Short mmCIF file of C-alpha atoms (C1' of nucleotides) in Angstrom, two decimals:
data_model
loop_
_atom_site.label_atom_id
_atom_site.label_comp_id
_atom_site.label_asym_id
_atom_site.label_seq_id
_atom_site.Cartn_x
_atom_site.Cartn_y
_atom_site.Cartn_z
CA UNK A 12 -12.76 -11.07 6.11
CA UNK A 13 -16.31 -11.27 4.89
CA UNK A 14 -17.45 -14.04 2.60
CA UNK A 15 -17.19 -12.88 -1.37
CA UNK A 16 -20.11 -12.00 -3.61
CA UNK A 17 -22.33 -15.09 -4.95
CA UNK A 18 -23.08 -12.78 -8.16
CA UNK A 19 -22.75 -9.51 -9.87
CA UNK A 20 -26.75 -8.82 -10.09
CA UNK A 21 -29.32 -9.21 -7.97
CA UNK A 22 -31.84 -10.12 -10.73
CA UNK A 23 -31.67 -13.27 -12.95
CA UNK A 24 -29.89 -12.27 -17.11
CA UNK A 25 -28.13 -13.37 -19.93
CA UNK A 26 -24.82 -14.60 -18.34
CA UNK A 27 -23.52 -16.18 -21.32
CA UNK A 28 -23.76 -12.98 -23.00
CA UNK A 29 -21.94 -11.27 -20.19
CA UNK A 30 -19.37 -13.54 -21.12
CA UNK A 31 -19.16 -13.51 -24.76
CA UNK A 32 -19.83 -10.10 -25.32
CA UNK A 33 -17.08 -8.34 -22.38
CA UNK A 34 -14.71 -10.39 -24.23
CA UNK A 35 -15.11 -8.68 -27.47
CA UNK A 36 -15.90 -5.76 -26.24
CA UNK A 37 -11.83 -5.65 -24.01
CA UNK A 38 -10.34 -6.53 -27.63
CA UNK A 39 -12.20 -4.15 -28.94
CA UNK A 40 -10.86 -1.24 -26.31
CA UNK A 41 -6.99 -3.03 -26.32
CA UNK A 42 -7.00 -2.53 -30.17
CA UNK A 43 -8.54 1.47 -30.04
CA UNK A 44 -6.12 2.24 -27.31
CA UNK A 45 -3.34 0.21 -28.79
CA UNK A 46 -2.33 -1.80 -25.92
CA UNK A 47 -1.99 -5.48 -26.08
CA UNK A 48 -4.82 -7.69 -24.58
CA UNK A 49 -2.10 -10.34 -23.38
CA UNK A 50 -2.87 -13.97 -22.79
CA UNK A 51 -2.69 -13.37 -19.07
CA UNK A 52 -4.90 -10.49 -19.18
CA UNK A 53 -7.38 -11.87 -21.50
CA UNK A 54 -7.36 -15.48 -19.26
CA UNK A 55 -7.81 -13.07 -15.96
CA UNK A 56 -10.61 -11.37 -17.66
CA UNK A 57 -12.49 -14.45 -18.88
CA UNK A 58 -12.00 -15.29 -15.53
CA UNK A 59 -13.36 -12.59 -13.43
CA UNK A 60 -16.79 -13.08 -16.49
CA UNK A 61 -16.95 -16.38 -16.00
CA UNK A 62 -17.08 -16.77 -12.04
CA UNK A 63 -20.03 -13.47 -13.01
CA UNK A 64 -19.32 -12.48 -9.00
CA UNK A 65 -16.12 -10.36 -7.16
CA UNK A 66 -13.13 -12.50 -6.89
CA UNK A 67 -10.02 -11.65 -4.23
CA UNK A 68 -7.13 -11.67 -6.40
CA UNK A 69 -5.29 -14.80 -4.99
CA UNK A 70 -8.27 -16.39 -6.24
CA UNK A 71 -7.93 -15.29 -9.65
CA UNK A 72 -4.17 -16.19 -9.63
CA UNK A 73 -4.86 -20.02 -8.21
CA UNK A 74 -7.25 -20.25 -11.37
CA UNK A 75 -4.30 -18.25 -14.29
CA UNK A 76 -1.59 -20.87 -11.89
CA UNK A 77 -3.96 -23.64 -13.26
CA UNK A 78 -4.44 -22.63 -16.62
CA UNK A 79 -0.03 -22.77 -16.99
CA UNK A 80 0.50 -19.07 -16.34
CA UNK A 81 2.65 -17.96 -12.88
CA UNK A 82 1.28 -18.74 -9.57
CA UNK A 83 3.27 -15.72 -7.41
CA UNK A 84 1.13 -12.75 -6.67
CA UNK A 85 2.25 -9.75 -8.80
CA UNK A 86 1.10 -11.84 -11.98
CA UNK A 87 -2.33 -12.01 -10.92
CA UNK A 88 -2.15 -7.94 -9.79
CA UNK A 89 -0.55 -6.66 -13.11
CA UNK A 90 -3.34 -8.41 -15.00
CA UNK A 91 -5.95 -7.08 -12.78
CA UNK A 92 -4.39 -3.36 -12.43
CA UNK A 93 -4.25 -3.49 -15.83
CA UNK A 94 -7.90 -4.63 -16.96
CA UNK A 95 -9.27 -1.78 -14.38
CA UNK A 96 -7.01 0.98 -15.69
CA UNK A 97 -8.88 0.44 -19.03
CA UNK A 98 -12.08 -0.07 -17.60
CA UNK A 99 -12.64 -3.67 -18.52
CA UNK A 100 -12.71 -4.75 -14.58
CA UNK A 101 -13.44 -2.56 -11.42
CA UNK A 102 -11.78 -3.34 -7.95
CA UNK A 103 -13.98 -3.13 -4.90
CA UNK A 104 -12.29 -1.91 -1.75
CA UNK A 105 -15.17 -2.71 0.82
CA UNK A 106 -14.44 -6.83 -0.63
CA UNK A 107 -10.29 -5.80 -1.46
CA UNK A 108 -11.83 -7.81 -4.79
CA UNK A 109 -12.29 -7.29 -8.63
CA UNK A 110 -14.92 -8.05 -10.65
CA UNK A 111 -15.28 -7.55 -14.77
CA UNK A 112 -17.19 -4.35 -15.76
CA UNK A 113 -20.38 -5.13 -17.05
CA UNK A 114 -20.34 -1.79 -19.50
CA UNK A 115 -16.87 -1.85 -20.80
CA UNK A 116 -16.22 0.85 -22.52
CA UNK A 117 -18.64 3.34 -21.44
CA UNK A 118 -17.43 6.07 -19.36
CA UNK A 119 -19.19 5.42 -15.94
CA UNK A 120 -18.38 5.53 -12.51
CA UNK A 121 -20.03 2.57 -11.57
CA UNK A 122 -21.80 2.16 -7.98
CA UNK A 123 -21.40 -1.22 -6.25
CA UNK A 124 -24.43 -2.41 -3.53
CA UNK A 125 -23.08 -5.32 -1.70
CA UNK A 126 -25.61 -7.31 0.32
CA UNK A 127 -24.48 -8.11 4.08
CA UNK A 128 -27.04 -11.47 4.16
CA UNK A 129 -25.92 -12.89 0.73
CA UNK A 130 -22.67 -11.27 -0.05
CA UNK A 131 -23.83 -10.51 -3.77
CA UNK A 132 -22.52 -7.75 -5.53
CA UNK A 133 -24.58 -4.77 -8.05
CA UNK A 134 -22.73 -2.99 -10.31
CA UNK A 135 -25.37 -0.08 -11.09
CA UNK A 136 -25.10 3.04 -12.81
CA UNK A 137 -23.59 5.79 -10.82
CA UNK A 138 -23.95 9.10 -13.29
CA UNK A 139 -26.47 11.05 -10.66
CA UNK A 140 -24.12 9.82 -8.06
CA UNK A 141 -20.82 11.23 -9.53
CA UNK A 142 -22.75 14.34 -11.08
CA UNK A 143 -23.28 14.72 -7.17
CA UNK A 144 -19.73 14.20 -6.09
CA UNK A 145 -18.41 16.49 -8.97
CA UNK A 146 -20.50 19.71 -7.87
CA UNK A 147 -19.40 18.51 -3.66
CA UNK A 148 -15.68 18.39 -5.22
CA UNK A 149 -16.23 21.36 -7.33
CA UNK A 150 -17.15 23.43 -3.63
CA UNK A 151 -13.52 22.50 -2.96
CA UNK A 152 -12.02 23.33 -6.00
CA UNK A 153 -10.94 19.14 -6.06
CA UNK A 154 -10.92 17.47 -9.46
CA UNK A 155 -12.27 14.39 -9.25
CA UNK A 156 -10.02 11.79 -11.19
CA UNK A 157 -11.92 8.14 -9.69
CA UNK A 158 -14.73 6.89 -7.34
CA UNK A 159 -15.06 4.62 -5.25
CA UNK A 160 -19.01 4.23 -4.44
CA UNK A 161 -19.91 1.83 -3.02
CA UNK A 162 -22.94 0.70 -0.05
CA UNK A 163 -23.52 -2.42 1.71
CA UNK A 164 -26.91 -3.00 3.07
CA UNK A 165 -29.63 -5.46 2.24
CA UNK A 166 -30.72 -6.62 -1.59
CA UNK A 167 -34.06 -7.26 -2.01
CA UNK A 168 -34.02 -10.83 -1.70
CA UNK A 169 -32.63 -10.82 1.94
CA UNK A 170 -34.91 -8.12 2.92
CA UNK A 171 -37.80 -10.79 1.97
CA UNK A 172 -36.39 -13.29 3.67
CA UNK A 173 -35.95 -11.31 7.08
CA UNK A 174 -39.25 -10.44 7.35
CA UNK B 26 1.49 1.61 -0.52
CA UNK B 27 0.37 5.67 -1.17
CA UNK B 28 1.66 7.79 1.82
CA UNK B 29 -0.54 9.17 4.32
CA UNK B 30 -2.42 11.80 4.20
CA UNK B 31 -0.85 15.39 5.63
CA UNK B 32 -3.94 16.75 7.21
CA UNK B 33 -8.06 16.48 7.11
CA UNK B 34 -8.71 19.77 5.16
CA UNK B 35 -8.09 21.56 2.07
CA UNK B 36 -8.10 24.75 3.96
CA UNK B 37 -7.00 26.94 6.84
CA UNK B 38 -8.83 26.02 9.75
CA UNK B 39 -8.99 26.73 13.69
CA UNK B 40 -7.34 23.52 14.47
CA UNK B 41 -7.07 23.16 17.79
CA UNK B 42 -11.35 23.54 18.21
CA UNK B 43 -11.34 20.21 16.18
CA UNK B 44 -9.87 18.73 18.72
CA UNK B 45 -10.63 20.46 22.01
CA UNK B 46 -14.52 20.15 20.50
CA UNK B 47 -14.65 16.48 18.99
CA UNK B 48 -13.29 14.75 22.70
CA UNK B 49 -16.40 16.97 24.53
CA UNK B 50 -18.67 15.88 21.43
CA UNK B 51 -17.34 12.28 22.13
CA UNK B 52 -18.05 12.06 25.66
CA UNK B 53 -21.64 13.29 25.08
CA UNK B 54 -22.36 10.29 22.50
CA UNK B 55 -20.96 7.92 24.60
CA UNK B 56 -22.82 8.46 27.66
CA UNK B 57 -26.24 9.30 24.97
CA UNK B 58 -25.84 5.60 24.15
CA UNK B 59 -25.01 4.03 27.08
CA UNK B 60 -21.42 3.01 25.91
CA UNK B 61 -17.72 3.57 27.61
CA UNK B 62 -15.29 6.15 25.89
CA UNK B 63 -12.63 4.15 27.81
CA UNK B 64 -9.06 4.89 28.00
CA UNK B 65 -7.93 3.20 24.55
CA UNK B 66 -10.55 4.26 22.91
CA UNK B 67 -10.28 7.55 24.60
CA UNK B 68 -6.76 8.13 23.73
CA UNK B 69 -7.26 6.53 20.01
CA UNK B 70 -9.70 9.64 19.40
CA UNK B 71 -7.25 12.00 20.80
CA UNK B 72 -4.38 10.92 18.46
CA UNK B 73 -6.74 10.71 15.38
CA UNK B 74 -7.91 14.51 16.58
CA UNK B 75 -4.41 15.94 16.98
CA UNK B 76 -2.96 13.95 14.22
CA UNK B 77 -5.81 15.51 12.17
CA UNK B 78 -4.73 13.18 9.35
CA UNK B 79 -5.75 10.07 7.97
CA UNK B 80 -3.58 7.28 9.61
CA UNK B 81 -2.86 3.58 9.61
CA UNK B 82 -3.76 1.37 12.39
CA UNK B 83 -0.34 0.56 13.00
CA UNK B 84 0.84 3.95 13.31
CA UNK B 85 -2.46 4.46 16.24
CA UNK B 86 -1.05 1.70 17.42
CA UNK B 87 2.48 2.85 17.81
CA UNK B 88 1.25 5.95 19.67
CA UNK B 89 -1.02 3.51 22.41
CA UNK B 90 1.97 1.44 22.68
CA UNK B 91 4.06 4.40 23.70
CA UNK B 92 1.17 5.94 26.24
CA UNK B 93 1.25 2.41 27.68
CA UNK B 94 -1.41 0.38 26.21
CA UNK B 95 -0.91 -2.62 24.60
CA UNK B 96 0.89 -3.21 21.18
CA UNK B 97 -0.50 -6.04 19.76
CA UNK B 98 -2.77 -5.23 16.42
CA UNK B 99 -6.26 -6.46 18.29
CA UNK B 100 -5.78 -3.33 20.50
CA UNK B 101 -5.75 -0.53 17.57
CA UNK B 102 -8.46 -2.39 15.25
CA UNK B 103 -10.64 -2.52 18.43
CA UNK B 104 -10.20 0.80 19.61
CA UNK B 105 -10.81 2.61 16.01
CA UNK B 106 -13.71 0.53 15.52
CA UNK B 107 -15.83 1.29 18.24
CA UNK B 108 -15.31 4.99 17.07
CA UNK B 109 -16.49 4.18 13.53
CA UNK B 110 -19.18 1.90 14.73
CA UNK B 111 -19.79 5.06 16.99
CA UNK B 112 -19.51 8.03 14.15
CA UNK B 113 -16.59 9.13 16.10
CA UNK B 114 -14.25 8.19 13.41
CA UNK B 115 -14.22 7.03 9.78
CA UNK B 116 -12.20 4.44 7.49
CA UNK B 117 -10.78 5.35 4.46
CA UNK B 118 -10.54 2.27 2.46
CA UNK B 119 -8.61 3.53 -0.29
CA UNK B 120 -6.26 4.27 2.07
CA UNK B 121 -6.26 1.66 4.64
CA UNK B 122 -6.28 3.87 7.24
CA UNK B 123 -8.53 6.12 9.68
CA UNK B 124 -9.45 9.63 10.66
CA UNK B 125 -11.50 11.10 13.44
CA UNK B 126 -14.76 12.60 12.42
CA UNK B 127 -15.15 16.19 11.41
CA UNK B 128 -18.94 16.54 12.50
CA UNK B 129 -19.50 13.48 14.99
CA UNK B 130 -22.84 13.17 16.16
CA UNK B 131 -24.49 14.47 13.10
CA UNK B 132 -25.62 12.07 10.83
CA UNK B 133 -24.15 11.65 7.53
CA UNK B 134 -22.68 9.89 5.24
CA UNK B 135 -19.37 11.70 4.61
CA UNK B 136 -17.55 11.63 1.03
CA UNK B 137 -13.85 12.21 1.03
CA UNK B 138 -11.77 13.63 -1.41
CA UNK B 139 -7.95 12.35 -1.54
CA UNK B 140 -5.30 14.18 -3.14
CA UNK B 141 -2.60 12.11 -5.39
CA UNK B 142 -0.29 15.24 -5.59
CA UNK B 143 0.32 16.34 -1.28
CA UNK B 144 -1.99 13.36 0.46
CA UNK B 145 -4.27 15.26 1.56
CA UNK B 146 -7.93 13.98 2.68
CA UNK B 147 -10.64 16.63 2.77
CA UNK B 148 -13.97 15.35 4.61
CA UNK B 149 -17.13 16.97 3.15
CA UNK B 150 -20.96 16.53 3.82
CA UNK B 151 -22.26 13.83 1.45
CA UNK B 152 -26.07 14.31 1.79
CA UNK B 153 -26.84 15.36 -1.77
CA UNK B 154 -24.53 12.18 -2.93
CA UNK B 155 -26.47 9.65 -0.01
CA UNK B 156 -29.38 11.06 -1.81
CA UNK B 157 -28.32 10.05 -5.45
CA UNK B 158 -27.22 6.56 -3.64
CA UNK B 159 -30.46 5.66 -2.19
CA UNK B 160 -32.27 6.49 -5.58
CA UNK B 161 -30.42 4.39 -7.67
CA UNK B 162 -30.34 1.39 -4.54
CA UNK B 163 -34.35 1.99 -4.74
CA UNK B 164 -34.56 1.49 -8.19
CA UNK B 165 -32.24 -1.99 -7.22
CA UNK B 166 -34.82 -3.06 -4.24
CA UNK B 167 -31.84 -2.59 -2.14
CA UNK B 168 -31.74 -1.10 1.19
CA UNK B 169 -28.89 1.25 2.11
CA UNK B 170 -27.42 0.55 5.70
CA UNK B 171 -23.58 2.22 5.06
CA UNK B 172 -21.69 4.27 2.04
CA UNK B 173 -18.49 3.93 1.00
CA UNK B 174 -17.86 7.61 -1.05
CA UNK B 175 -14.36 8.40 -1.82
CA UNK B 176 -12.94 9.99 -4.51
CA UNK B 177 -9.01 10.40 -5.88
CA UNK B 178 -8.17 13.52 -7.65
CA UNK B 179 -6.01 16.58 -7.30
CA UNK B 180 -6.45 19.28 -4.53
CA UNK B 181 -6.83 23.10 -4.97
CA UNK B 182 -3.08 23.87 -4.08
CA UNK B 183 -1.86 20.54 -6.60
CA UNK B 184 -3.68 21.94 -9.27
CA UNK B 185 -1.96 24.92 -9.45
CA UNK B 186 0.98 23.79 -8.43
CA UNK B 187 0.98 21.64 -11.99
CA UNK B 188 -0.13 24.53 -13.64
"C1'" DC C 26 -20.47 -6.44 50.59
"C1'" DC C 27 -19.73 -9.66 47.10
"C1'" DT C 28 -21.12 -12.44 43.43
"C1'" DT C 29 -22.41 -12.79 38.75
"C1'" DG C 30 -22.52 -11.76 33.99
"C1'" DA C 31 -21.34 -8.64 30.37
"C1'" DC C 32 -17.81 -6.21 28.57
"C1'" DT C 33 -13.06 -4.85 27.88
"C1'" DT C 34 -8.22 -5.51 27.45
"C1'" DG C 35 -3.88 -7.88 26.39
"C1'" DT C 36 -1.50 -11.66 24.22
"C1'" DT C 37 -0.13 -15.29 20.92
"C1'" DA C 38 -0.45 -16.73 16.65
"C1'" DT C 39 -1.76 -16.69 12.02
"C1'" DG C 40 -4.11 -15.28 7.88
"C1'" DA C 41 -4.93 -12.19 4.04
"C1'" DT C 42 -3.64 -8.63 0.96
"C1'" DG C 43 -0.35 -6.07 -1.69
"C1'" DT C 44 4.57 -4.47 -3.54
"C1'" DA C 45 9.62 -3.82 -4.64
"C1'" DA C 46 13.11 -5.26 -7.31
"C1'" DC C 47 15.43 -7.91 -10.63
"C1'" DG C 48 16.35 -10.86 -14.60
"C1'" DT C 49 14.48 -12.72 -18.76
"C1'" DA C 50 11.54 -12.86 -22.60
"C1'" DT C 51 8.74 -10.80 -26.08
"C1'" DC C 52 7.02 -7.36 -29.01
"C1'" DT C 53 7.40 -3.26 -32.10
"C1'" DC C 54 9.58 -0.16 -34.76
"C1'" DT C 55 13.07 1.13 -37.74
"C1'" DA D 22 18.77 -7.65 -37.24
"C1'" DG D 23 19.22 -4.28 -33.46
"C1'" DA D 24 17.38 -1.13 -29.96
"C1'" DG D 25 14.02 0.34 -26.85
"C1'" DA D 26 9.83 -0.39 -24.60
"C1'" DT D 27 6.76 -3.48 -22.59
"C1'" DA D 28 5.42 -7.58 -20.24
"C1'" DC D 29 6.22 -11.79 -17.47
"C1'" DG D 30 7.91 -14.77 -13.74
"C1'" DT D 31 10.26 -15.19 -9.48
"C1'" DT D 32 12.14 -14.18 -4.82
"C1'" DA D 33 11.49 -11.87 -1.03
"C1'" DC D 34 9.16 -8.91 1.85
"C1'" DA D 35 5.84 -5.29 3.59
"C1'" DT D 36 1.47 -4.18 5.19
"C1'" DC D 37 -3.09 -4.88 6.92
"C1'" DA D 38 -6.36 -7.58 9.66
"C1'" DT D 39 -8.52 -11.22 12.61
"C1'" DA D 40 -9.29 -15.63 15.48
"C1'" DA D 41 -9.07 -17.41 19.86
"C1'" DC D 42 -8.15 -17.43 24.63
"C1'" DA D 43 -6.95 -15.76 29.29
"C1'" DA D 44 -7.12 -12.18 32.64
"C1'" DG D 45 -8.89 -7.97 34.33
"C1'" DT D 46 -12.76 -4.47 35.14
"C1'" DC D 47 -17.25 -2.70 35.82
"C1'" DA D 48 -22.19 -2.18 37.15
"C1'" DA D 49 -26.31 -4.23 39.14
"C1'" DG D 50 -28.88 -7.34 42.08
"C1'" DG D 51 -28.98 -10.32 45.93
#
DNA sequence: CCTTGACTTGTTATGATGTAACGTATCTCT
DNA sequence: AGAGATACGTTACATCATAACAAGTCAAGG
């Protein structure tokens, strides 16, 4: 399987407030949507912000094992189904990864570019993308209910450093 | 897991060209590129074709093992991806599984549109959404070599059927 | 022809990812 | 405090995918 993402962006940015902010932000969404922001699922978010790149999800468990919580798989999946069925985390099938939102909250269908050279990872904006998928869907008569978008090609970075 | 899809198309369609057509279209590309359409991969195309679903690798498998070829995972995986390396055949990653191509040969980047209700997969053209993707990987730098675009959502027939 | 090198196939073995099911604990509401 | 819903931890297993190696096949040049 291919190597995991370095980062989440392809340009340097305020990590820390990454951090600090998608915290607040997920207690934030728990509290309007009344569901509980449970030690495990606060821990597995802090630790998808603090790594700042995707994570596989045995990865995330050996780090919530370390921190006292259980080390068998379905811990670290409930957390993580759980953060990206509110938004706070998105799972990336092309990596079978997760990585926190970077706009919790807002209603987006995020895109994800993942870079063959470096294995970084973009989260970018995807409204023209969906708007695009909606009208294809719409030709069908499909309702759209989630995307997956996502491309893997070359960030700019690699492309330099090919030439 | 989610079940398999039941077939490649939201609606009625003259089946048995798909088939009879995509093995001639397959042959072309093949010998266009200087590349073998051997027996595996041969037959791997043909059960994709009359399956005219999305399916696992295991279950191709199953089906080479039974025409005589090998049954040993390397054999499927192989096969199936020298037919999506060749636009012959596509991966759905939501689904962890594979379908022959609807319009082989032509380039695109196809979107698919999965139905939670009956399973389906419908296969539609995805230029308009490529588009939208290679704007916003501009605006990143990044360069666009292959799309993942798949969508979950609720088919023409599910919709009413809730209704 | 017949060798040589690239490619293809089959096999063994193992790794990686994801879930079902069940019992216990915890929270919330009344 | 009791009842129902939710969440957690564990065992066990299912599913998906690849590494590595040996043996067979093919096409091209000597």
């Amino acid at each position: 399987m291919s190597d995991l993402p370095q980062t989440m962006a392809f340009a340097p940015h305020d990590h820390a407030h990454c951090a600090g902010s998608g915290l607040a932000r997920a207690e934030q969404i728990a509290a309007e949507r009344g569901v509980r922001l449970t030690p495990v699922r606060r821990r597995a978010l802090e630790i998808l912000l603090e790594a700042h790149r995707a994570m596989g999800a045995y990865e995330v468990l050996d780090r919530l094992a370390a921190d006292g919580f259980g080390n068998q798989p379905p811990v670290a999946y409930r957390a993580l189904d759980f953060l990206v069925e509110h938004g706070l985390a998105h799972r990336i099938r092309r990596l079978n990864a997760f990585a926190a939102c970077t706009r919790p909250g807002e209603a987006h269908s995020p895109a994800f570019f993942i870079c063959t050279g470096c294995s970084t990872v973009a989260e970018a904006p995807g409204a023209a993308i969906r708007a695009a998928m909606d009208e294809a869907a719409a030709a069908l008569g499909f309702a759209v209910a989630r995307t997956s978008i996502e491309a893997v090609g070359t960030c700019p970075a690699c492309r330099g450093a090919a030439a």
